[in-house]
Each structure stands twice: as structure tokens, then as C-alpha cells.
Tab-separated table of C-alpha atoms in Angstrom:
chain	number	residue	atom	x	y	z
A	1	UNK	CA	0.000	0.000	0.000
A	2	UNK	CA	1.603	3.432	-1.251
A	3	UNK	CA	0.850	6.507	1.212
A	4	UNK	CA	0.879	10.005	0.019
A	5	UNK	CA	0.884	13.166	2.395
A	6	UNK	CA	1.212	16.799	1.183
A	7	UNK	CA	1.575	19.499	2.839
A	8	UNK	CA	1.324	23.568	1.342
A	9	UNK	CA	0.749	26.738	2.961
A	10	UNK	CA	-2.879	27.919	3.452
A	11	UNK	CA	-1.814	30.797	0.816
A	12	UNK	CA	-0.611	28.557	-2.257
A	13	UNK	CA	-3.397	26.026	-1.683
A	14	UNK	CA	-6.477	27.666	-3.333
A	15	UNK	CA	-4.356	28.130	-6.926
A	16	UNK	CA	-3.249	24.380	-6.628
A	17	UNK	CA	-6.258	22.975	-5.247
A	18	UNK	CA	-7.414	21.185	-8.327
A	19	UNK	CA	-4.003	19.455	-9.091
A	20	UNK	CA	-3.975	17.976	-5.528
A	21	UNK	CA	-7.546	16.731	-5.774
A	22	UNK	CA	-6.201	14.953	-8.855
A	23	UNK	CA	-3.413	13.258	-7.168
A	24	UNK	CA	-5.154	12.137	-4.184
A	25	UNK	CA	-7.485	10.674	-6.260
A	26	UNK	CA	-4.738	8.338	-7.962
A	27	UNK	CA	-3.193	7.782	-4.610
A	28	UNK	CA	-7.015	6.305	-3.395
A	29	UNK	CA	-7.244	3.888	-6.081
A	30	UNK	CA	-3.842	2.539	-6.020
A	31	UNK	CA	-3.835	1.515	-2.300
A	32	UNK	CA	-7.123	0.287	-2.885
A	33	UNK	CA	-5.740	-2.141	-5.726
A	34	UNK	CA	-3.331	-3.363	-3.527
A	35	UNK	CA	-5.258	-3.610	-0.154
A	36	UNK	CA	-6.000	-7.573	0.640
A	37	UNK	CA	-9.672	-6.705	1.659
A	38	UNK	CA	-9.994	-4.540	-1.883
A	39	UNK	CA	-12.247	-5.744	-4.749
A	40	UNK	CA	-9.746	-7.136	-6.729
A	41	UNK	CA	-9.888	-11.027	-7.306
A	42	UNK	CA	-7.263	-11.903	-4.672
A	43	UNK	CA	-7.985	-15.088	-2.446
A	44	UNK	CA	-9.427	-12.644	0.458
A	45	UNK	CA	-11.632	-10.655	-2.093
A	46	UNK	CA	-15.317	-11.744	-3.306
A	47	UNK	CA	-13.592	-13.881	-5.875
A	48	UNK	CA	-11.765	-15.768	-3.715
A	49	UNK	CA	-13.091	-18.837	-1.453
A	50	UNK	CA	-14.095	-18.052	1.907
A	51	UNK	CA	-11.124	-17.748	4.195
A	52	UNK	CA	-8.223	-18.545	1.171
A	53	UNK	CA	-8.612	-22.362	2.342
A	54	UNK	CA	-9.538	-25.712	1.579
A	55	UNK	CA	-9.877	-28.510	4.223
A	56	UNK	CA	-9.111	-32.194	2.974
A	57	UNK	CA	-11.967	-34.596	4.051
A	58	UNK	CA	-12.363	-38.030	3.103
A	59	UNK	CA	-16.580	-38.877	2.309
A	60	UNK	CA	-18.380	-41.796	2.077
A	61	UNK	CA	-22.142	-42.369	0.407
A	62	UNK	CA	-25.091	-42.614	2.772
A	63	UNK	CA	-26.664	-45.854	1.550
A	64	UNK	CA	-29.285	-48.556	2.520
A	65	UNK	CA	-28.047	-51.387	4.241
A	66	UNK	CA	-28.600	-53.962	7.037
A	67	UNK	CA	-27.675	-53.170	10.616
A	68	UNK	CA	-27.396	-55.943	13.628
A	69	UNK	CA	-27.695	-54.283	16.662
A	70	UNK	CA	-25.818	-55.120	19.657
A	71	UNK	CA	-25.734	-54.438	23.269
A	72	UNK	CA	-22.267	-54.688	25.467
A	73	UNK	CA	-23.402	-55.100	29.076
A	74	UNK	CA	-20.499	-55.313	31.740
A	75	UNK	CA	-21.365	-57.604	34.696
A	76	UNK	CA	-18.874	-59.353	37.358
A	77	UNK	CA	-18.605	-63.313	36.866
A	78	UNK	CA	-20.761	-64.829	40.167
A	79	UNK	CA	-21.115	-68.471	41.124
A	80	UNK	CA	-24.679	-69.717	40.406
A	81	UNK	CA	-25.987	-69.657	44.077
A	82	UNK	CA	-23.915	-68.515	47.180
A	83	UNK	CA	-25.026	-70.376	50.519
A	84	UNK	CA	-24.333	-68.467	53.858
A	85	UNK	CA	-23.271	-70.918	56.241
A	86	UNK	CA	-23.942	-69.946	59.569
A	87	UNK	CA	-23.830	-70.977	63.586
A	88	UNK	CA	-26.610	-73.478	64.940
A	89	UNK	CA	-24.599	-73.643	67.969
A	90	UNK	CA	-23.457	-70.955	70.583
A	91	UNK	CA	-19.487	-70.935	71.711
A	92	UNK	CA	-16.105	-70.810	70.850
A	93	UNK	CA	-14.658	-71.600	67.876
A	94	UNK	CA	-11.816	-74.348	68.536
A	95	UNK	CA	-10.591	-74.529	65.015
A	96	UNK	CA	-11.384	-72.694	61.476
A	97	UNK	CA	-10.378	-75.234	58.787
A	98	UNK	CA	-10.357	-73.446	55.631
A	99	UNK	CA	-9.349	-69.938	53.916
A	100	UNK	CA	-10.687	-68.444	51.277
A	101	UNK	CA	-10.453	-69.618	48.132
A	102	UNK	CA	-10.404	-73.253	49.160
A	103	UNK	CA	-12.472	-76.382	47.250
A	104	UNK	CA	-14.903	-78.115	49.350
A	105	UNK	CA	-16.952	-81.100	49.193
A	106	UNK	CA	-20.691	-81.689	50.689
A	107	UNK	CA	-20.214	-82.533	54.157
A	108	UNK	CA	-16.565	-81.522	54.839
A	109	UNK	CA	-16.031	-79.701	58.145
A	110	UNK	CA	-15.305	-76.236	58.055
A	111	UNK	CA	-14.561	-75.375	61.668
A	112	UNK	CA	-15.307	-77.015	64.980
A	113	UNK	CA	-17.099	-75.328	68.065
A	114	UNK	CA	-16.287	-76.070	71.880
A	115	UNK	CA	-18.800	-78.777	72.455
A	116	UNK	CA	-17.111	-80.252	76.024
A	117	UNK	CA	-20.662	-79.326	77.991
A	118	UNK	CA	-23.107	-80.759	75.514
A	119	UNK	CA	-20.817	-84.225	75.425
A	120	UNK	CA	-21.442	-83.926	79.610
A	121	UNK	CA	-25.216	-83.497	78.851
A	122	UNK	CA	-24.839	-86.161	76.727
A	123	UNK	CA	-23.482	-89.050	79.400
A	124	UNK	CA	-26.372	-87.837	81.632
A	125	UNK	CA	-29.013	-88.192	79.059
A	126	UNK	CA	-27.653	-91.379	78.029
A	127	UNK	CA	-27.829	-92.629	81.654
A	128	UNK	CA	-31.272	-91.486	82.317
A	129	UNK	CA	-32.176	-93.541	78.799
A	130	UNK	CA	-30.854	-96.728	80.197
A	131	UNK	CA	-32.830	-96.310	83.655
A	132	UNK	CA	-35.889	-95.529	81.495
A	133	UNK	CA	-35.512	-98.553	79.168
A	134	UNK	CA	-34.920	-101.256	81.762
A	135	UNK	CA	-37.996	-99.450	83.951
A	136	UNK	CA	-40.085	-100.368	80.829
A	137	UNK	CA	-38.488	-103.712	80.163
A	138	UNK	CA	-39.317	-104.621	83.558
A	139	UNK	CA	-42.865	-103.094	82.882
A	140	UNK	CA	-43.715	-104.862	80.029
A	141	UNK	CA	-43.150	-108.447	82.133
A	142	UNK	CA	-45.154	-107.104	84.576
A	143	UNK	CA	-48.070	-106.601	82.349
A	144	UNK	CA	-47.871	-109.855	80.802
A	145	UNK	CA	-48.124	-111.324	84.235
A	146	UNK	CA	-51.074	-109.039	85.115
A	147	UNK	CA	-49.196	-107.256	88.225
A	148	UNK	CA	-49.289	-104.005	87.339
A	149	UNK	CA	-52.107	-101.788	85.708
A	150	UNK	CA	-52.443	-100.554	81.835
A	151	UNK	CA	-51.931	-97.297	83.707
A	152	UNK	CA	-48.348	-98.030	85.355
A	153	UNK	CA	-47.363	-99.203	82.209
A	154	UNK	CA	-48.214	-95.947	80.231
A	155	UNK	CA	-45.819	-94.133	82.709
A	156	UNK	CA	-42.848	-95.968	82.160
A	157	UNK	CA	-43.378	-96.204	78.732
A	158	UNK	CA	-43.280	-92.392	78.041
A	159	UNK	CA	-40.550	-91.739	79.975
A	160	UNK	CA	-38.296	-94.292	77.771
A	161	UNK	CA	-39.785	-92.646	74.975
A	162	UNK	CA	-39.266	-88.559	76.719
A	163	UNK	CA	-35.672	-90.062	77.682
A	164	UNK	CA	-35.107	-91.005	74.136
A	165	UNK	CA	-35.770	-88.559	72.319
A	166	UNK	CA	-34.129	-85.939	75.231
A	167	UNK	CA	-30.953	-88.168	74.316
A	168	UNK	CA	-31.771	-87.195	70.468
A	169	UNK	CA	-31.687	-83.772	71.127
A	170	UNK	CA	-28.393	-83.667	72.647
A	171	UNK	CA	-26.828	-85.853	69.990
A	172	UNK	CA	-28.336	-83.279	67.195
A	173	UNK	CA	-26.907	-79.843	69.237
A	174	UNK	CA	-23.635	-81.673	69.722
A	175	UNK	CA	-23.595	-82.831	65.610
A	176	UNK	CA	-23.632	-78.826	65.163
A	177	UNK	CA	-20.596	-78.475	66.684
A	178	UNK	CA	-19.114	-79.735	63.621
A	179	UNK	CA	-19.841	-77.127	61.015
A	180	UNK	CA	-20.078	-78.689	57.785
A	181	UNK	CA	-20.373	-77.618	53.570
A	182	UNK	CA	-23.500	-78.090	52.359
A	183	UNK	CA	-22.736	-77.685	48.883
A	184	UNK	CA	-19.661	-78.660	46.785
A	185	UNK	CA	-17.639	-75.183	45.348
A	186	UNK	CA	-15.680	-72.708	46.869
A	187	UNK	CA	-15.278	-70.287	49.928
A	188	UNK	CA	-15.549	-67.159	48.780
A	189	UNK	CA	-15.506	-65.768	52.362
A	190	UNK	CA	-13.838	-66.471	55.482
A	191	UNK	CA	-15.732	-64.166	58.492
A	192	UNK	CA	-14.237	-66.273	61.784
A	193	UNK	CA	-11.077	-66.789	63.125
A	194	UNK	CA	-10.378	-69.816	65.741
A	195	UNK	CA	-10.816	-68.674	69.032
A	196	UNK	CA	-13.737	-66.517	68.219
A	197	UNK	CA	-17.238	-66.887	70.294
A	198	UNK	CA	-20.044	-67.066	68.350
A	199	UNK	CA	-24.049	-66.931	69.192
A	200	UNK	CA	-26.522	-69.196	67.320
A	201	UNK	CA	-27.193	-68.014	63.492
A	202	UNK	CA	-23.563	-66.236	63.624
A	203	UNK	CA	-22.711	-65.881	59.817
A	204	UNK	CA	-19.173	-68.328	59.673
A	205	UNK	CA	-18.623	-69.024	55.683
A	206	UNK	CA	-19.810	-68.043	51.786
A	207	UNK	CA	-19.396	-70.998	49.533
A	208	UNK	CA	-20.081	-70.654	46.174
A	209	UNK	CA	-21.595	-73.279	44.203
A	210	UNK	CA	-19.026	-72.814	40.990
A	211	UNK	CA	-20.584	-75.901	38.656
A	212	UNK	CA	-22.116	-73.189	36.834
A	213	UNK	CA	-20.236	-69.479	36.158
A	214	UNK	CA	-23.074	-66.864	35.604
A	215	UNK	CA	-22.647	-62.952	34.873
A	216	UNK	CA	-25.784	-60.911	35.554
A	217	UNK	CA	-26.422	-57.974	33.560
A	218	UNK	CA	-29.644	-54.819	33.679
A	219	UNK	CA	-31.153	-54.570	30.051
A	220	UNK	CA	-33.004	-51.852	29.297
A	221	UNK	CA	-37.224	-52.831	29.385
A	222	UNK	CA	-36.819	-51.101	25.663
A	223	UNK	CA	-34.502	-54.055	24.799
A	224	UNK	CA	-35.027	-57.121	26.469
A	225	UNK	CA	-37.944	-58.289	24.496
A	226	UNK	CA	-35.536	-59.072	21.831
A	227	UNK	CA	-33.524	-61.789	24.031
A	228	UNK	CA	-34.876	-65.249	24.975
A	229	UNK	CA	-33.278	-68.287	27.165
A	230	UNK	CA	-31.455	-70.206	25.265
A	231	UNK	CA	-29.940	-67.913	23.165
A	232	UNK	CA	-25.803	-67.628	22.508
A	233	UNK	CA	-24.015	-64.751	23.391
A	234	UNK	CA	-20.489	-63.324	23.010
A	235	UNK	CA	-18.501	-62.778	26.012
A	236	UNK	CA	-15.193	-61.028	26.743
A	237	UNK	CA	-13.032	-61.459	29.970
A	238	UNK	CA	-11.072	-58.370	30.759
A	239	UNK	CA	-8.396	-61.191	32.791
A	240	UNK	CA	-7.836	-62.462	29.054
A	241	UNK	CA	-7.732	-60.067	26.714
A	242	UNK	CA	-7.944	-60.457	23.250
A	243	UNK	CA	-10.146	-63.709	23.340
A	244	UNK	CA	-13.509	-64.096	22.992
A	245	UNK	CA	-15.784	-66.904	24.660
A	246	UNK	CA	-19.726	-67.977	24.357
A	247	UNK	CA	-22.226	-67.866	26.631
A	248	UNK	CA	-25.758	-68.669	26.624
A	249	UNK	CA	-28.858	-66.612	28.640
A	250	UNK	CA	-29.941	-68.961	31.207
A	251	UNK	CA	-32.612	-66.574	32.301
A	252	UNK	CA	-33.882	-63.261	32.210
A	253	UNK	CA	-35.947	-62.384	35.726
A	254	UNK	CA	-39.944	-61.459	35.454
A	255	UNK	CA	-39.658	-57.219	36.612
A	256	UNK	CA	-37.366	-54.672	36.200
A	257	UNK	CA	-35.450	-52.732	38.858
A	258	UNK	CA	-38.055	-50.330	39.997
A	259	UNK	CA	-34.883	-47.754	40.661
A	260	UNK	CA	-33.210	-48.416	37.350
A	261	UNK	CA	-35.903	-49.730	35.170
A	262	UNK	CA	-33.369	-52.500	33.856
A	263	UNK	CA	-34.632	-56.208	33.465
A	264	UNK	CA	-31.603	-58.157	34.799
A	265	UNK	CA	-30.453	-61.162	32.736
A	266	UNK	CA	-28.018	-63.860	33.690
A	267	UNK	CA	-25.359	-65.212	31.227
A	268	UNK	CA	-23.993	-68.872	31.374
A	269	UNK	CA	-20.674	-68.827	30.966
A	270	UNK	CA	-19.739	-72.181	29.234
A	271	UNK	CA	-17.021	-74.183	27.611
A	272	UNK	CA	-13.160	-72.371	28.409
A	273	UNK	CA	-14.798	-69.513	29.553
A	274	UNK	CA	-16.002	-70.992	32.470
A	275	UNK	CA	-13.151	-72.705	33.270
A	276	UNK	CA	-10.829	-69.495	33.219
A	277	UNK	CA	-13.159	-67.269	35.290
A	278	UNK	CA	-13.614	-66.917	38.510
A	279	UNK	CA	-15.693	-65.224	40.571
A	280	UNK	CA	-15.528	-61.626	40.570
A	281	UNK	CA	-13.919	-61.332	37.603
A	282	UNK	CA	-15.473	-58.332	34.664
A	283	UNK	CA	-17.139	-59.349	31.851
A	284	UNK	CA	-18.300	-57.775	29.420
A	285	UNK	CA	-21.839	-59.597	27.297
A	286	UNK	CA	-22.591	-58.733	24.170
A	287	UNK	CA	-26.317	-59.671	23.407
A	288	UNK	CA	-27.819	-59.385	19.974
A	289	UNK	CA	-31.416	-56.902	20.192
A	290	UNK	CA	-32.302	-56.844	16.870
A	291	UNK	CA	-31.604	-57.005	12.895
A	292	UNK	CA	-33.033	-54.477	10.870
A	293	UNK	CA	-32.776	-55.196	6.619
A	294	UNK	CA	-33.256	-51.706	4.240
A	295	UNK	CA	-32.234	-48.759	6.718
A	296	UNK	CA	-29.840	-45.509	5.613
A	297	UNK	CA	-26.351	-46.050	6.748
A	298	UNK	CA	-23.596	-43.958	7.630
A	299	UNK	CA	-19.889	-44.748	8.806
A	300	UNK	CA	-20.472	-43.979	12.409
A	301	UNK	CA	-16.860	-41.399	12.539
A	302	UNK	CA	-19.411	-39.067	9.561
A	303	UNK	CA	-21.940	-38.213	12.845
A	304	UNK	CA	-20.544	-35.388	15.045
A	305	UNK	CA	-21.960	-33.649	18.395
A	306	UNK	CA	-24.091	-34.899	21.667
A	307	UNK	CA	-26.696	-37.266	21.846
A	308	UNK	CA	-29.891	-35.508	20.569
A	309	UNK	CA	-28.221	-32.881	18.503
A	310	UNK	CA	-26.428	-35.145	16.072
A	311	UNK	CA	-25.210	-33.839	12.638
A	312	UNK	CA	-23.496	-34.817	9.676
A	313	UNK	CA	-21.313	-32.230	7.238
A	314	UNK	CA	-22.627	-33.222	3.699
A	315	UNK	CA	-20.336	-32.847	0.612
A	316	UNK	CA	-21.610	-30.974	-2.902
A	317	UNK	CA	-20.290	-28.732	-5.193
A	318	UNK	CA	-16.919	-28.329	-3.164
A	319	UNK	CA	-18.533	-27.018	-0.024
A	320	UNK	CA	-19.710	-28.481	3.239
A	321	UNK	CA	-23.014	-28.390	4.731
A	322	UNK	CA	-24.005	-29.102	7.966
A	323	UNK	CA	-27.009	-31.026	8.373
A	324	UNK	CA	-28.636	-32.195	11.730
A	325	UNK	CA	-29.855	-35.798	11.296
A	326	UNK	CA	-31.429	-37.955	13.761
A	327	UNK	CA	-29.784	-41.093	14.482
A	328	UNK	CA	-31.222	-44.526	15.016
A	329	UNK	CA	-29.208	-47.465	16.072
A	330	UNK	CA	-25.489	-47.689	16.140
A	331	UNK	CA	-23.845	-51.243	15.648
A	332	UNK	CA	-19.507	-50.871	15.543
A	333	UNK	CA	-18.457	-48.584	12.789
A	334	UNK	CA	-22.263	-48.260	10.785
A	335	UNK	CA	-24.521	-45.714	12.403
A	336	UNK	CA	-28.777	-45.481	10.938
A	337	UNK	CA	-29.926	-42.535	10.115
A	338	UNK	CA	-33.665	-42.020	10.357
A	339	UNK	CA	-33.785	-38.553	8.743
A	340	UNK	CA	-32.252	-35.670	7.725
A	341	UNK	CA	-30.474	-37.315	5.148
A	342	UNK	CA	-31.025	-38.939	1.310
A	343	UNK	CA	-28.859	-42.336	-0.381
A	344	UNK	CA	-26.516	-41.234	-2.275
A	345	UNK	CA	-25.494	-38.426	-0.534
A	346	UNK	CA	-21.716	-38.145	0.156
A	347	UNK	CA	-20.977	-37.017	3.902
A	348	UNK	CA	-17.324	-36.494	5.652
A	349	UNK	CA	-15.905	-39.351	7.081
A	350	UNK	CA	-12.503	-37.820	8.352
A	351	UNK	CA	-10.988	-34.240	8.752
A	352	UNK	CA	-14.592	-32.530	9.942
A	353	UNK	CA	-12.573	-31.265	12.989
A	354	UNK	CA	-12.940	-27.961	13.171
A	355	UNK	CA	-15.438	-28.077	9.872
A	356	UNK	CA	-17.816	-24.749	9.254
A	357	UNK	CA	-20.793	-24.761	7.568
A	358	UNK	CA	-19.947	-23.582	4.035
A	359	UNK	CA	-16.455	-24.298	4.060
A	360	UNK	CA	-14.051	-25.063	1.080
A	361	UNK	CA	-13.845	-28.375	1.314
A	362	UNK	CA	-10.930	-30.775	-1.312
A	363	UNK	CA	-12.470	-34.650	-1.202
A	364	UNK	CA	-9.350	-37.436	-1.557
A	365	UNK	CA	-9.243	-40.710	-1.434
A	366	UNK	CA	-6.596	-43.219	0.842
A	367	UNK	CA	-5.761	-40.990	3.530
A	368	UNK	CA	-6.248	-41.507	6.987
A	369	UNK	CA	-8.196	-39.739	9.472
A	370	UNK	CA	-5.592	-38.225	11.452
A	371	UNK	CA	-3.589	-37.272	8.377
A	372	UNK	CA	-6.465	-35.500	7.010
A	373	UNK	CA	-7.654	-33.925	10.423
A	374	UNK	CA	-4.071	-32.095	10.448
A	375	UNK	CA	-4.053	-30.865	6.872
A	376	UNK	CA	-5.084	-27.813	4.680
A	377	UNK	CA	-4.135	-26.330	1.205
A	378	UNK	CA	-4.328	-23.153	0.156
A	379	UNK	CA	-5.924	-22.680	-3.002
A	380	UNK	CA	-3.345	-21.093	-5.226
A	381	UNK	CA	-2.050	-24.831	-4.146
A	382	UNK	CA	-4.776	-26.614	-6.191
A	383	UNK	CA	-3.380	-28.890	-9.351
């Protein structure tokens, strides 16, 4: 831009006046010609495209297409029924004879409690059994022989059978003083220590009954009508990554969660799977809801912005337009589109970061996204 100044004394200015009118006239239009904002066709003028730029996007067609939709539910690995095993018997604890983590077998003892005063109990009861059964030995000869009444013999009869069954009852209380499994599996918990005194119903042990590995999962109530028992699933262990296993839905419960609203549904875990789990280990299901034939698909990397206000930048005529669309299912790397867009219609796949509405826009082909994202050429750069 070419500045001019002048500068004359208020005396010579009126006979000159017309000559410097003239040559700040010439001065006007020359730094207009060369401003960058003039009206000449310079990248920045009206000629131009907006902003002297060009971002590189790679597009893809929206087109029809089938879509299976999927739902990945994460839920921790659980044995198929956990039985508390508690105290029938009040005392101390003489010996705990398992940790956590262990194997046990139906009927193996667990822990012992003091049982010294019920095997004292025991002697007595079994004495006063033995007076009681002789009393009605020696009754019963009596009433064949007619010396005693139908009366007498009632006594001593119930008390052999009151002594009996007294002598029962002490043999049963004393049996508790072995604590016992009553399932096959595993101990998942440990909550006593030997030496510890413990009242009647006194939670000792969790064992969990591994034959069967289960993960339970909330679906949503929107969802769930989709899955039935039976039915195989895909399962992924985050212990062994990389893999994935089957499982099948064993059963999905009658109500939802009245807090969450989600229907939970328990997973089988079979074959390997079940053998390298174990309990409280994350899973992650994935359970098929639904396939859909004939509905408009779009790579799911073309939609942009939060859910409800989805949009898409469409490609035409070297410019991009945004266009909100609203967005159906989404199953991996294919997104539906229920409106807002047509088939056919070529929409930006990679480099939209940072993409206005209207922008320049140069489509290529083989690029990645990250290459594209970082790129721009200016237009004199076109071939």
C-alpha cells in the first residue's frame, strides 16, 4: 500500500487545489488495488473462497443397508448360588479349617465349636435312657403277668420314649458343633477366626456353588424383548484379553429394577470360559437386540456432536453443509440414520474437525483420518 501526504501553505493552496484533488485521487485507487480486503480477485476478495482455504476430508455415500444391533453389558462373573453358612450352635470356635479360596466337598467340616458341655449333657441323658428302658423292660413283664395296671405301664413307657428322644436332642446340638459344607464349590468368604465366640445363626462361611459361572447384567425394558433363554451370546473377559468366549442366557428375571428400570439377565458362561473365570472377575456380554434389513447407513466417525443434537457435514459442489440428522441405532463402525439425510449423498468421514458450515472443502481418497484432520491447502495450491 503506497501513502501520500502533502503538505502547502494555506496561501498557495487555493491556486493548486485542483491538481492535488487529482493526485489524491490516484493515490485512493492505487492503495485500494493493492489492499487484501480490496475488490480485486485476490484469495481474500469476493472472488476468492471463503477464508483462502480448503480442508481435505475423506466422504463416504449414505446408503441402505442392514444393521445388527448389539448391546455390550459389563457384569462381574458370580457363582450360580452362594449359601451363607452360619452358627446353629453358641461358643467358641476351637478350630477354622479353611481360607478363602479353598475347594470343598458336601459334608466336609469347616470349623469345629467347643462342644465339652453338651458331650457332659450327653453321658447324663444317656444314663437317664438306660434307667428308662430297663424301667419299661421290667414293665412290660409285669403286664404280661397281670401285676401291674395298663396305667403303670403308660408311665414308664413315656418316659423311655421322653428319655429317648431328650438323648436325640443332645446328639443333634452336639452334631452342630461340627460345622459342615452343604454344597460342593468354593469359599468365597472367610468371616471367623479360631478362638472366636459365636451366638446361634452367627454368619461363619460363603461358599459358592461354581458348577455353573453366571454374569448378571440390567437390560433396558426397551430391549429385552428381543432376548430369549437359550440364546448364545459373546462374552469377553477383561483377565484375558484379546479372546472371545460364548455364553448362553440362562434366564432373564420377570420385573425390572423399579430404581433403574433394567430387566436383569443372567449369562452362562460355558465351555473355556467358564473354566478361566472366577468369581468376581469383569465381563463384558454382548447380546444381539435386533436385525433391521433396508435402513440408511452412515460410517459412524461421519456423525458429530451430543446425543440428541447429532449432525453430519454433507459434501456438494466443493462445499460443506451441515445437516442435523437424527440417528437410530449404532452397531460398531455403521450408524442409521432415520432422517435428515437422502442415499446417495456423500458425507465427511474424516478431517470434519474444526469443519464450518460452508467451508471449502478438497475430497481425496486413501488418507487416513488423522492425516487429514491435520491438513489444509491453500488454493493457489490446487493442481
Amino acid at each position: 500500500m503506497k501513502i501520500c501526504s502533502f503538505y502547502a501553505p494555506r496561501s498557495l493552496a487555493r491556486p493548486f487545489l485542483p491538481a492535488l484533488l487529482l493526485v489524491m485521487a490516484a493515490c485512493g485507487e492505487e492503495s485500494n488495488a493493492a489492499s487484501p480486503g480490496g475488490s480485486g480477485g485476490g484469495p481474500g476478495g469476493p472472488g476468492g473462497p471463503p477464508g483462502g482455504r480448503e480442508t481435505v476430508v475423506e466422504v463416504s455415500a449414505a446408503e441402505a443397508g442392514e444393521i445388527s444391533r448389539t448391546v455390550s453389558l459389563s457384569g462381574t462373573v458370580e457363582p450360580i448360588r452362594t449359601i451363607g453358612v452360619n452358627s446353629q450352635l453358641a461358643g467358641a470356635l476351637l478350630s477354622v479349617r479353611v481360607e478363602e479360596g479353598n475347594s470343598v466337598s458336601t459334608g466336609q467340616v469347616l470349623a469345629q465349636i467347643d462342644d465339652r458341655e453338651l458331650a457332659a449333657q450327653e453321658l447324663s441323658a444317656v444314663a437317664e435312657f438306660n434307667v428308662a428302658a430297663a424301667a419299661l423292660a421290667r414293665s412290660e413283664q409285669l403286664r404280661e403277668r397281670q401285676f401291674i395296671t395298663a396305667a403303670e405301664y403308660e408311665r414308664d413307657r413315656t418316659a423311655f420314649i421322653a428319655a429317648e428322644a431328650s438323648l436325640q436332642q443332645l446328639r443333634t446340638r452336639r452334631g452342630y458343633a461340627l460345622v459342615r459344607s452343604p454344597v460342593t464349590g468354593v469359599v468365597l468368604k472367610k468371616l471367623v477366626e479360631a478362638g472366636d465366640v459365636v451366638g446361634q445363626q452367627t454368619r461363619l462361611f460363603d461358599i459358592g456353588d461354581v458348577s455353573t459361572k453366571v454374569v448378571r447384567a440390567g437390560v433396558s425394558e426397551l430391549d429385552v424383548a428381543a432376548l430369549t433363554p437359550g440364546m448364545e451370546v459373546a462374552v469377553a473377559l477383561d483377565a484375558v484379553p484379546g479372546r472371545q468366549f460364548s455364553g448362553t442366557i440362562r434366564r432373564i428375571f420377570p420385573s425390572a429394577d423399579p430404581t433403574t428400570r433394567l430387566v436383569p439377565v443372567e449369562v452362562a458362561l460355558s465351555g473355556e470360559a467358564s473354566r478361566l473365570a472366577s468369581p468376581g472377575f469383569l465381563a463384558r456380554v454382548e447380546l444381539p437386540v435386533g436385525t433391521r434389513s433396508n435402513v440408511l447407513l452412515v460410517q459412524a466417525s461421519a456423525v458429530q456432536g451430543a446425543t440428541g443434537s447429532e449432525a453430519v457435514f454433507v459434501v456438494a459442489d466443493g462445499k460443506a453443509a451441515r445437516r442435523e440428522v437424527e440417528v437410530g441405532s449404532w452397531a460398531r463402525d455403521r450408524v442409521e440414520i432415520i432422517s435428515g439425510l437422502q442415499p446417495g449423498e456423500l458425507v465427511v468421514t474424516s478431517g470434519g474437525n474444526g469443519l464450518r458450515d460452508g467451508a471449502a472443502v478438497r475430497v481425496v481418497e486413501g488418507e487416513t483420518g488423522a492425516g487429514i484432520a491435520a491438513r489444509t491447502v491453500e488454493t493457489g495450491e490446487r493442481e
